[in-house]
Amino acid sequence: MSREPGARVEGRGEAEDGPASGRFVVIGGDLGYLVRFRSDLIRGLVAHGHAVTVLTPDSDRAPIQALADLGVDHHQITLSRTGTNPIEDARSAAELYRWMRRQKPTAVFAYGAKPITVGLSAAWLAGVRRRYAMLAGLGYAFIEGEEPSVRRWIVRTSQKLVYRLLFARSRAVIFHNEEDRRLLVSLRVVSRGKTWVVPGSGVDLREFPPSPAPVEPVRFLFIGRLLRFKGVMELLEAARLLRTECPEAEVHIAGGRDVNPESIDESVLRASEAAGDVILHGHVADVRPLLAGSSVFVLPSYREGLPRSGLEALATGRTVIMTDAAGCREIVGAGAYGELVPIRDPLALAAAMIRYARDPERIVREGRAARKAAEERFDVRIVTARMLEALEVTRG
């Protein structure tokens, strides 16, 4: 986490409405994601005396039970995760506004573009004074180097306007990497004094214990959504090139289909698998066995917040190949472990994979350094403490 040294944050005066306990509302777009990646934060809020209610558009039974075990309520809301219909969003905000007027929460924390837009708008109108936002990444609209498109321009422009309005009336805005913060500050979307940089969601080192990296054969592993801007097409091409040079090496891809319009056509993936270039695993609920069986983690994404999959790989003791992009370069330990390759460059990606495939001792050596980085920088306990500080629940 980093702040502007000595910065005074507008609207965070102790005398005005400091960090008293009360009902803390957390708004997200995916209940399973929230339970998997933010349970430690939820426990922290509860431990500091807050009654917590989680709001998401889905209501899967298993995550709801996991929340109940933490002493947390769940309320299902109407929220389209990927839709761009402003009338639909306005209806969702109105519904949420009425709920907040009845419940009178003391604080609202929303993360993700749509929960921020709808959730913080409703909280502002309902008079909730403590409002917080988190952008784990800037997403599709802010990826540089893409072909210009009217849709991208509309999404980016509207997001900037909405963020500027809501962030001016929020007490803190949390980012997962410095470059995302720097960009939105430079665009005058948010004042730097309100911003925090927290290194992702962290990783529970007890749940992801280290293990020696297997190198016979060398296995490369990608875990993530199968989207174009995750670099999947470049990975498929790099895998083809790797097979010609190191036919014994394997490339494993774990990830399910996504409703995102950037999704890779399944026929393309199946053709690569049929050629022997990759091994597809589909959606995997528990990635730990795959990580334990891998040698090197690969993520050729165009832009990230701070990818949780990469943190889990480090914790397992796996070196990484990532693109020299926002949110990716923060994970690579320069000179200690990992390699950075240019974005959209399958040749460079393949070359890095070939170097690792031909140097098993390097894989093992860098894996030990990767685990050390996870312990020192990305332990979930460190991240949660910083998150609680940003949300003003640790003072007093």
Short mmCIF file of C-alpha atoms in Angstrom, two decimals:
data_model
loop_
_atom_site.label_atom_id
_atom_site.label_comp_id
_atom_site.label_asym_id
_atom_site.label_seq_id
_atom_site.Cartn_x
_atom_site.Cartn_y
_atom_site.Cartn_z
CA MET A 1 0.00 0.00 0.00
CA SER A 2 1.22 3.51 -0.73
CA ARG A 3 -0.17 6.93 -0.02
CA GLU A 4 0.97 10.44 -0.73
CA PRO A 5 3.16 11.22 2.32
CA GLY A 6 1.32 13.47 4.73
CA ALA A 7 -1.64 13.81 2.40
CA ARG A 8 -4.89 15.10 3.86
CA VAL A 9 -7.86 13.20 2.53
CA GLU A 10 -10.94 15.27 1.80
CA GLY A 11 -13.96 14.21 3.81
CA ARG A 12 -12.06 12.03 6.28
CA GLY A 13 -11.95 14.35 9.26
CA GLU A 14 -12.17 12.63 12.65
CA ALA A 15 -14.76 15.06 14.00
CA GLU A 16 -17.08 14.67 11.01
CA ASP A 17 -17.92 10.97 10.98
CA GLY A 18 -14.99 8.81 12.01
CA PRO A 19 -14.66 5.06 11.96
CA ALA A 20 -17.44 4.07 14.35
CA SER A 21 -18.77 0.54 14.12
CA GLY A 22 -22.12 -0.08 12.43
CA ARG A 23 -23.44 -1.85 9.34
CA PHE A 24 -20.80 -2.14 6.66
CA VAL A 25 -22.16 -2.96 3.19
CA VAL A 26 -19.88 -4.64 0.63
CA ILE A 27 -21.07 -4.59 -3.00
CA GLY A 28 -19.54 -6.87 -5.64
CA GLY A 29 -20.41 -8.43 -8.96
CA ASP A 30 -19.71 -12.08 -8.13
CA LEU A 31 -20.45 -13.79 -4.82
CA GLY A 32 -18.11 -16.71 -5.37
CA TYR A 33 -15.24 -14.36 -6.18
CA LEU A 34 -15.93 -12.30 -3.08
CA VAL A 35 -15.96 -15.32 -0.77
CA ARG A 36 -12.86 -16.82 -2.33
CA PHE A 37 -10.73 -13.67 -2.46
CA ARG A 38 -12.10 -11.33 0.21
CA SER A 39 -13.11 -13.56 3.11
CA ASP A 40 -10.14 -12.37 5.13
CA LEU A 41 -11.26 -8.76 4.69
CA ILE A 42 -14.82 -9.68 5.70
CA ARG A 43 -13.48 -11.39 8.83
CA GLY A 44 -11.52 -8.25 9.60
CA LEU A 45 -14.60 -6.05 9.35
CA VAL A 46 -16.52 -8.38 11.65
CA ALA A 47 -13.63 -8.55 14.12
CA HIS A 48 -13.68 -4.75 14.40
CA GLY A 49 -17.31 -4.74 15.48
CA HIS A 50 -19.13 -4.22 12.21
CA ALA A 51 -22.30 -5.97 11.15
CA VAL A 52 -21.59 -6.84 7.52
CA THR A 53 -24.02 -7.29 4.63
CA VAL A 54 -22.76 -8.47 1.24
CA LEU A 55 -24.70 -7.43 -1.86
CA THR A 56 -24.27 -9.27 -5.17
CA PRO A 57 -26.54 -10.09 -8.14
CA ASP A 58 -26.06 -13.84 -7.70
CA SER A 59 -27.16 -16.00 -4.79
CA ASP A 60 -25.34 -19.33 -4.94
CA ARG A 61 -26.03 -21.43 -1.86
CA ALA A 62 -22.46 -22.50 -1.02
CA PRO A 63 -20.96 -18.96 -0.88
CA ILE A 64 -23.98 -17.71 1.08
CA GLN A 65 -23.41 -20.45 3.64
CA ALA A 66 -19.73 -19.51 3.80
CA LEU A 67 -20.76 -15.93 4.57
CA ALA A 68 -23.24 -17.10 7.20
CA ASP A 69 -20.43 -19.05 8.86
CA LEU A 70 -18.57 -15.74 9.12
CA GLY A 71 -21.63 -14.07 10.68
CA VAL A 72 -22.38 -12.09 7.53
CA ASP A 73 -25.72 -11.46 5.77
CA HIS A 74 -26.28 -11.64 2.02
CA HIS A 75 -28.81 -9.66 0.00
CA GLN A 76 -29.37 -10.29 -3.71
CA ILE A 77 -29.56 -7.20 -5.91
CA THR A 78 -30.36 -6.52 -9.55
CA LEU A 79 -27.07 -5.76 -11.29
CA SER A 80 -25.87 -6.52 -14.82
CA ARG A 81 -22.16 -7.31 -14.69
CA THR A 82 -21.38 -6.55 -18.34
CA GLY A 83 -24.41 -4.64 -19.66
CA THR A 84 -24.14 -1.04 -20.84
CA ASN A 85 -27.81 -0.05 -20.72
CA PRO A 86 -28.04 3.17 -18.65
CA ILE A 87 -31.78 2.73 -18.05
CA GLU A 88 -31.17 -0.73 -16.61
CA ASP A 89 -28.41 0.66 -14.39
CA ALA A 90 -30.66 3.49 -13.21
CA ARG A 91 -33.34 0.99 -12.21
CA SER A 92 -30.77 -1.04 -10.30
CA ALA A 93 -29.53 2.09 -8.52
CA ALA A 94 -33.09 3.09 -7.61
CA GLU A 95 -33.79 -0.35 -6.15
CA LEU A 96 -30.57 -0.24 -4.16
CA TYR A 97 -31.29 3.32 -2.99
CA ARG A 98 -34.61 2.19 -1.52
CA TRP A 99 -32.90 -0.70 0.25
CA MET A 100 -30.26 1.59 1.74
CA ARG A 101 -32.86 4.07 2.91
CA ARG A 102 -34.48 1.25 4.87
CA GLN A 103 -31.29 -0.34 6.18
CA LYS A 104 -29.32 2.86 6.87
CA PRO A 105 -25.78 1.43 6.60
CA THR A 106 -22.92 3.43 8.09
CA ALA A 107 -20.47 2.59 5.29
CA VAL A 108 -20.53 1.21 1.73
CA PHE A 109 -17.57 -0.38 -0.04
CA ALA A 110 -18.01 -1.20 -3.74
CA TYR A 111 -15.44 -2.82 -6.03
CA GLY A 112 -15.56 -3.25 -9.79
CA ALA A 113 -16.87 -0.88 -12.44
CA LYS A 114 -20.57 -1.75 -12.30
CA PRO A 115 -20.88 -2.12 -8.48
CA ILE A 116 -19.13 1.24 -8.11
CA THR A 117 -21.36 2.95 -10.66
CA VAL A 118 -24.62 1.58 -9.32
CA GLY A 119 -23.73 1.00 -5.67
CA LEU A 120 -22.00 4.25 -4.84
CA SER A 121 -24.60 6.26 -6.75
CA ALA A 122 -27.31 4.70 -4.58
CA ALA A 123 -25.26 5.20 -1.40
CA TRP A 124 -24.67 8.85 -2.21
CA LEU A 125 -28.36 9.49 -2.88
CA ALA A 126 -29.31 7.58 0.28
CA GLY A 127 -27.05 9.77 2.38
CA VAL A 128 -24.48 7.15 3.38
CA ARG A 129 -21.53 9.32 4.38
CA ARG A 130 -18.73 6.75 4.35
CA ARG A 131 -18.30 5.56 0.77
CA TYR A 132 -15.28 3.66 -0.57
CA ALA A 133 -14.36 2.30 -3.99
CA MET A 134 -11.84 -0.21 -5.27
CA LEU A 135 -10.71 -0.73 -8.85
CA ALA A 136 -8.88 -4.04 -9.05
CA GLY A 137 -8.11 -3.14 -12.68
CA LEU A 138 -9.22 -0.63 -15.29
CA GLY A 139 -10.36 -3.23 -17.78
CA TYR A 140 -11.24 -3.28 -21.45
CA ALA A 141 -11.78 0.45 -21.93
CA PHE A 142 -8.29 1.44 -20.75
CA ILE A 143 -6.14 -1.08 -22.61
CA GLU A 144 -3.58 0.84 -24.64
CA GLY A 145 -2.64 0.04 -28.23
CA GLU A 146 -6.03 -1.30 -29.25
CA GLU A 147 -7.67 -0.40 -32.53
CA PRO A 148 -9.89 2.67 -32.07
CA SER A 149 -13.57 1.85 -31.77
CA VAL A 150 -16.69 3.85 -31.05
CA ARG A 151 -17.77 1.38 -28.38
CA ARG A 152 -14.44 1.58 -26.54
CA TRP A 153 -14.49 5.40 -26.69
CA ILE A 154 -18.04 5.52 -25.31
CA VAL A 155 -17.26 3.10 -22.48
CA ARG A 156 -14.04 4.90 -21.54
CA THR A 157 -15.58 8.38 -21.69
CA SER A 158 -18.66 7.41 -19.68
CA GLN A 159 -16.57 5.59 -17.07
CA LYS A 160 -14.32 8.61 -16.61
CA LEU A 161 -17.30 10.92 -16.12
CA VAL A 162 -19.04 8.60 -13.66
CA TYR A 163 -15.87 7.87 -11.73
CA ARG A 164 -15.01 11.57 -11.50
CA LEU A 165 -18.42 12.32 -10.03
CA LEU A 166 -18.46 9.43 -7.55
CA PHE A 167 -14.81 9.53 -6.49
CA ALA A 168 -15.09 13.23 -5.64
CA ARG A 169 -17.69 12.18 -3.08
CA SER A 170 -15.89 9.09 -1.77
CA ARG A 171 -13.54 8.89 1.17
CA ALA A 172 -11.01 6.56 -0.45
CA VAL A 173 -10.33 4.96 -3.84
CA ILE A 174 -8.19 1.82 -3.78
CA PHE A 175 -6.07 0.55 -6.68
CA HIS A 176 -4.10 -2.66 -7.12
CA ASN A 177 -1.14 -1.11 -8.90
CA GLU A 178 0.56 2.26 -9.11
CA GLU A 179 0.09 2.68 -12.87
CA ASP A 180 -3.70 2.53 -12.65
CA ARG A 181 -3.65 5.16 -9.93
CA ARG A 182 -1.25 7.36 -11.87
CA LEU A 183 -3.41 7.19 -15.00
CA LEU A 184 -6.68 8.16 -13.32
CA VAL A 185 -4.97 10.92 -11.35
CA SER A 186 -3.45 12.29 -14.58
CA LEU A 187 -6.91 12.22 -16.20
CA ARG A 188 -8.26 14.17 -13.20
CA VAL A 189 -10.68 11.38 -12.42
CA VAL A 190 -9.59 11.27 -8.77
CA SER A 191 -7.40 13.41 -6.53
CA ARG A 192 -4.21 11.64 -5.48
CA GLY A 193 -4.77 12.41 -1.79
CA LYS A 194 -7.77 10.08 -1.74
CA THR A 195 -5.99 7.14 -3.33
CA TRP A 196 -4.42 3.99 -1.94
CA VAL A 197 -2.43 1.27 -3.69
CA VAL A 198 -2.88 -2.16 -2.11
CA PRO A 199 -1.12 -5.19 -3.69
CA GLY A 200 -4.09 -7.16 -4.92
CA SER A 201 -6.23 -9.43 -2.80
CA GLY A 202 -3.22 -11.14 -1.30
CA VAL A 203 -2.81 -14.89 -0.98
CA ASP A 204 -3.26 -17.16 2.01
CA LEU A 205 0.16 -18.77 2.27
CA ARG A 206 -1.27 -21.61 4.33
CA GLU A 207 -3.68 -22.59 1.56
CA PHE A 208 -0.96 -22.38 -1.10
CA PRO A 209 2.08 -24.09 0.42
CA PRO A 210 5.34 -24.24 -1.55
CA SER A 211 6.38 -27.38 -3.40
CA PRO A 212 9.33 -28.27 -5.62
CA ALA A 213 8.67 -27.46 -9.26
CA PRO A 214 8.54 -30.60 -11.43
CA VAL A 215 10.72 -30.31 -14.52
CA GLU A 216 10.32 -33.70 -16.23
CA PRO A 217 8.61 -32.61 -18.34
CA VAL A 218 8.58 -28.83 -18.02
CA ARG A 219 4.94 -27.72 -17.81
CA PHE A 220 3.78 -24.16 -18.50
CA LEU A 221 0.46 -23.16 -16.95
CA PHE A 222 -2.04 -20.40 -17.75
CA ILE A 223 -4.98 -19.80 -15.40
CA GLY A 224 -7.55 -17.15 -16.26
CA ARG A 225 -10.52 -16.13 -18.32
CA LEU A 226 -10.13 -17.15 -21.94
CA LEU A 227 -10.24 -13.63 -23.35
CA ARG A 228 -8.31 -11.99 -26.15
CA PHE A 229 -6.85 -9.29 -23.89
CA LYS A 230 -5.53 -11.98 -21.54
CA GLY A 231 -3.11 -12.84 -24.34
CA VAL A 232 -4.64 -16.24 -25.05
CA MET A 233 -4.13 -15.99 -28.83
CA GLU A 234 -0.46 -15.14 -28.33
CA LEU A 235 -0.13 -18.07 -25.92
CA LEU A 236 -1.59 -20.48 -28.46
CA GLU A 237 0.91 -19.33 -31.08
CA ALA A 238 3.79 -19.45 -28.60
CA ALA A 239 2.79 -22.99 -27.64
CA ARG A 240 2.96 -24.02 -31.30
CA LEU A 241 6.45 -22.54 -31.60
CA LEU A 242 7.55 -24.15 -28.32
CA ARG A 243 6.49 -27.60 -29.55
CA THR A 244 8.78 -27.32 -32.57
CA GLU A 245 11.82 -26.56 -30.38
CA CYS A 246 11.01 -28.48 -27.18
CA PRO A 247 8.46 -31.15 -28.08
CA GLU A 248 8.59 -32.69 -24.61
CA ALA A 249 7.40 -29.45 -22.93
CA GLU A 250 3.69 -29.03 -22.17
CA VAL A 251 1.38 -26.00 -22.12
CA HIS A 252 -1.69 -26.27 -19.88
CA ILE A 253 -4.61 -23.82 -20.03
CA ALA A 254 -7.20 -23.61 -17.25
CA GLY A 255 -10.20 -21.35 -17.66
CA GLY A 256 -13.87 -21.44 -18.52
CA ARG A 257 -15.93 -19.68 -21.14
CA ASP A 258 -16.98 -16.10 -20.40
CA VAL A 259 -19.89 -13.93 -21.51
CA ASN A 260 -17.42 -11.18 -22.39
CA PRO A 261 -17.45 -10.27 -26.12
CA GLU A 262 -13.65 -10.63 -26.05
CA SER A 263 -13.93 -14.40 -25.42
CA ILE A 264 -11.81 -16.69 -27.60
CA ASP A 265 -13.84 -18.89 -29.92
CA GLU A 266 -13.87 -22.42 -28.55
CA SER A 267 -13.12 -23.88 -31.96
CA VAL A 268 -9.78 -22.05 -31.95
CA LEU A 269 -8.89 -23.55 -28.58
CA ARG A 270 -9.95 -27.04 -29.64
CA ALA A 271 -7.90 -26.83 -32.83
CA SER A 272 -4.79 -25.94 -30.82
CA GLU A 273 -5.46 -28.86 -28.48
CA ALA A 274 -6.03 -31.25 -31.40
CA ALA A 275 -2.67 -30.21 -32.86
CA GLY A 276 -0.96 -31.18 -29.61
CA ASP A 277 0.09 -27.63 -28.78
CA VAL A 278 -1.92 -27.22 -25.54
CA ILE A 279 -3.84 -29.20 -22.95
CA LEU A 280 -7.20 -27.65 -21.99
CA HIS A 281 -8.64 -28.09 -18.50
CA GLY A 282 -11.73 -25.87 -18.69
CA HIS A 283 -12.94 -24.20 -15.51
CA VAL A 284 -11.12 -25.53 -12.45
CA ALA A 285 -12.61 -24.91 -9.02
CA ASP A 286 -9.41 -25.72 -7.13
CA VAL A 287 -6.26 -24.68 -9.00
CA ARG A 288 -3.81 -25.94 -6.38
CA PRO A 289 -3.22 -29.38 -7.95
CA LEU A 290 -2.55 -27.74 -11.32
CA LEU A 291 -0.12 -25.27 -9.76
CA ALA A 292 1.65 -28.06 -7.87
CA GLY A 293 2.06 -29.99 -11.13
CA SER A 294 3.33 -26.98 -13.08
CA SER A 295 6.86 -25.68 -13.64
CA VAL A 296 6.33 -22.09 -14.86
CA PHE A 297 3.26 -19.86 -14.69
CA VAL A 298 2.44 -17.83 -17.83
CA LEU A 299 0.16 -14.79 -18.17
CA PRO A 300 0.60 -12.73 -21.39
CA SER A 301 -2.17 -10.24 -20.52
CA TYR A 302 -2.47 -6.77 -22.01
CA ARG A 303 -3.36 -5.14 -18.67
CA GLU A 304 -4.19 -6.31 -15.15
CA GLY A 305 -4.94 -4.96 -11.72
CA LEU A 306 -2.77 -7.46 -9.87
CA PRO A 307 -3.67 -10.98 -11.02
CA ARG A 308 -4.57 -13.31 -8.15
CA SER A 309 -3.52 -16.32 -10.22
CA GLY A 310 -0.01 -14.92 -10.40
CA LEU A 311 0.13 -14.45 -6.63
CA GLU A 312 -1.02 -18.03 -6.10
CA ALA A 313 1.73 -19.21 -8.44
CA LEU A 314 4.37 -17.30 -6.47
CA ALA A 315 3.08 -18.74 -3.20
CA THR A 316 3.33 -22.25 -4.65
CA GLY A 317 6.94 -21.52 -5.56
CA ARG A 318 6.61 -21.03 -9.30
CA THR A 319 8.53 -18.58 -11.39
CA VAL A 320 6.50 -16.60 -13.93
CA ILE A 321 6.48 -15.27 -17.48
CA MET A 322 4.36 -12.14 -17.83
CA THR A 323 3.94 -9.23 -20.18
CA ASP A 324 5.57 -5.89 -19.50
CA ALA A 325 2.15 -4.41 -18.72
CA ALA A 326 0.44 -2.64 -15.85
CA GLY A 327 -0.40 -5.06 -13.07
CA CYS A 328 1.85 -7.78 -14.49
CA ARG A 329 5.28 -6.23 -14.12
CA GLU A 330 4.59 -5.66 -10.40
CA ILE A 331 4.59 -9.43 -9.86
CA VAL A 332 7.88 -10.24 -11.58
CA GLY A 333 10.91 -10.00 -9.30
CA ALA A 334 13.55 -8.39 -11.49
CA GLY A 335 16.82 -10.30 -11.26
CA ALA A 336 15.38 -12.85 -8.81
CA TYR A 337 12.67 -14.68 -10.70
CA GLY A 338 10.51 -14.40 -13.78
CA GLU A 339 10.69 -12.78 -17.20
CA LEU A 340 8.80 -9.90 -18.78
CA VAL A 341 7.94 -10.06 -22.48
CA PRO A 342 6.37 -7.44 -24.76
CA ILE A 343 2.59 -7.32 -25.11
CA ARG A 344 1.11 -9.01 -28.21
CA ASP A 345 4.43 -10.67 -29.10
CA PRO A 346 4.11 -14.47 -29.44
CA LEU A 347 7.68 -14.78 -30.70
CA ALA A 348 9.11 -13.18 -27.56
CA LEU A 349 6.76 -15.24 -25.40
CA ALA A 350 7.85 -18.45 -27.12
CA ALA A 351 11.52 -17.51 -26.75
CA ALA A 352 11.10 -17.03 -23.00
CA MET A 353 9.29 -20.36 -22.69
CA ILE A 354 12.04 -22.10 -24.65
CA ARG A 355 14.71 -20.62 -22.38
CA TYR A 356 12.96 -22.01 -19.32
CA ALA A 357 12.30 -25.38 -20.93
CA ARG A 358 16.03 -25.74 -21.58
CA ASP A 359 17.09 -24.68 -18.06
CA PRO A 360 15.37 -26.77 -15.39
CA GLU A 361 17.81 -25.66 -12.68
CA ARG A 362 16.72 -22.06 -13.25
CA ILE A 363 13.07 -23.05 -12.79
CA VAL A 364 13.81 -24.61 -9.39
CA ARG A 365 16.07 -21.75 -8.26
CA GLU A 366 13.66 -19.00 -9.25
CA GLY A 367 10.74 -20.88 -7.71
CA ARG A 368 12.34 -20.50 -4.27
CA ALA A 369 12.75 -16.76 -4.82
CA ALA A 370 9.12 -16.50 -5.96
CA ARG A 371 7.86 -18.04 -2.72
CA LYS A 372 9.98 -15.60 -0.71
CA ALA A 373 8.38 -12.69 -2.58
CA ALA A 374 4.92 -14.02 -1.78
CA GLU A 375 5.82 -14.17 1.91
CA GLU A 376 7.29 -10.68 2.00
CA ARG A 377 4.91 -8.74 -0.27
CA PHE A 378 1.66 -10.57 -0.93
CA ASP A 379 0.65 -12.37 2.29
CA VAL A 380 -3.12 -11.89 2.70
CA ARG A 381 -2.63 -10.77 6.30
CA ILE A 382 -0.49 -7.84 5.14
CA VAL A 383 -2.97 -6.92 2.41
CA THR A 384 -6.01 -7.15 4.71
CA ALA A 385 -4.40 -4.89 7.31
CA ARG A 386 -3.84 -2.25 4.63
CA MET A 387 -7.35 -2.62 3.27
CA LEU A 388 -8.83 -2.12 6.75
CA GLU A 389 -6.74 1.00 7.16
CA ALA A 390 -8.03 2.39 3.85
CA LEU A 391 -11.59 1.61 4.97
CA GLU A 392 -11.02 3.41 8.30
CA VAL A 393 -11.82 0.50 10.56
CA THR A 394 -8.54 0.16 12.43
CA ARG A 395 -8.24 3.46 14.24
CA GLY A 396 -9.46 4.30 17.68
#
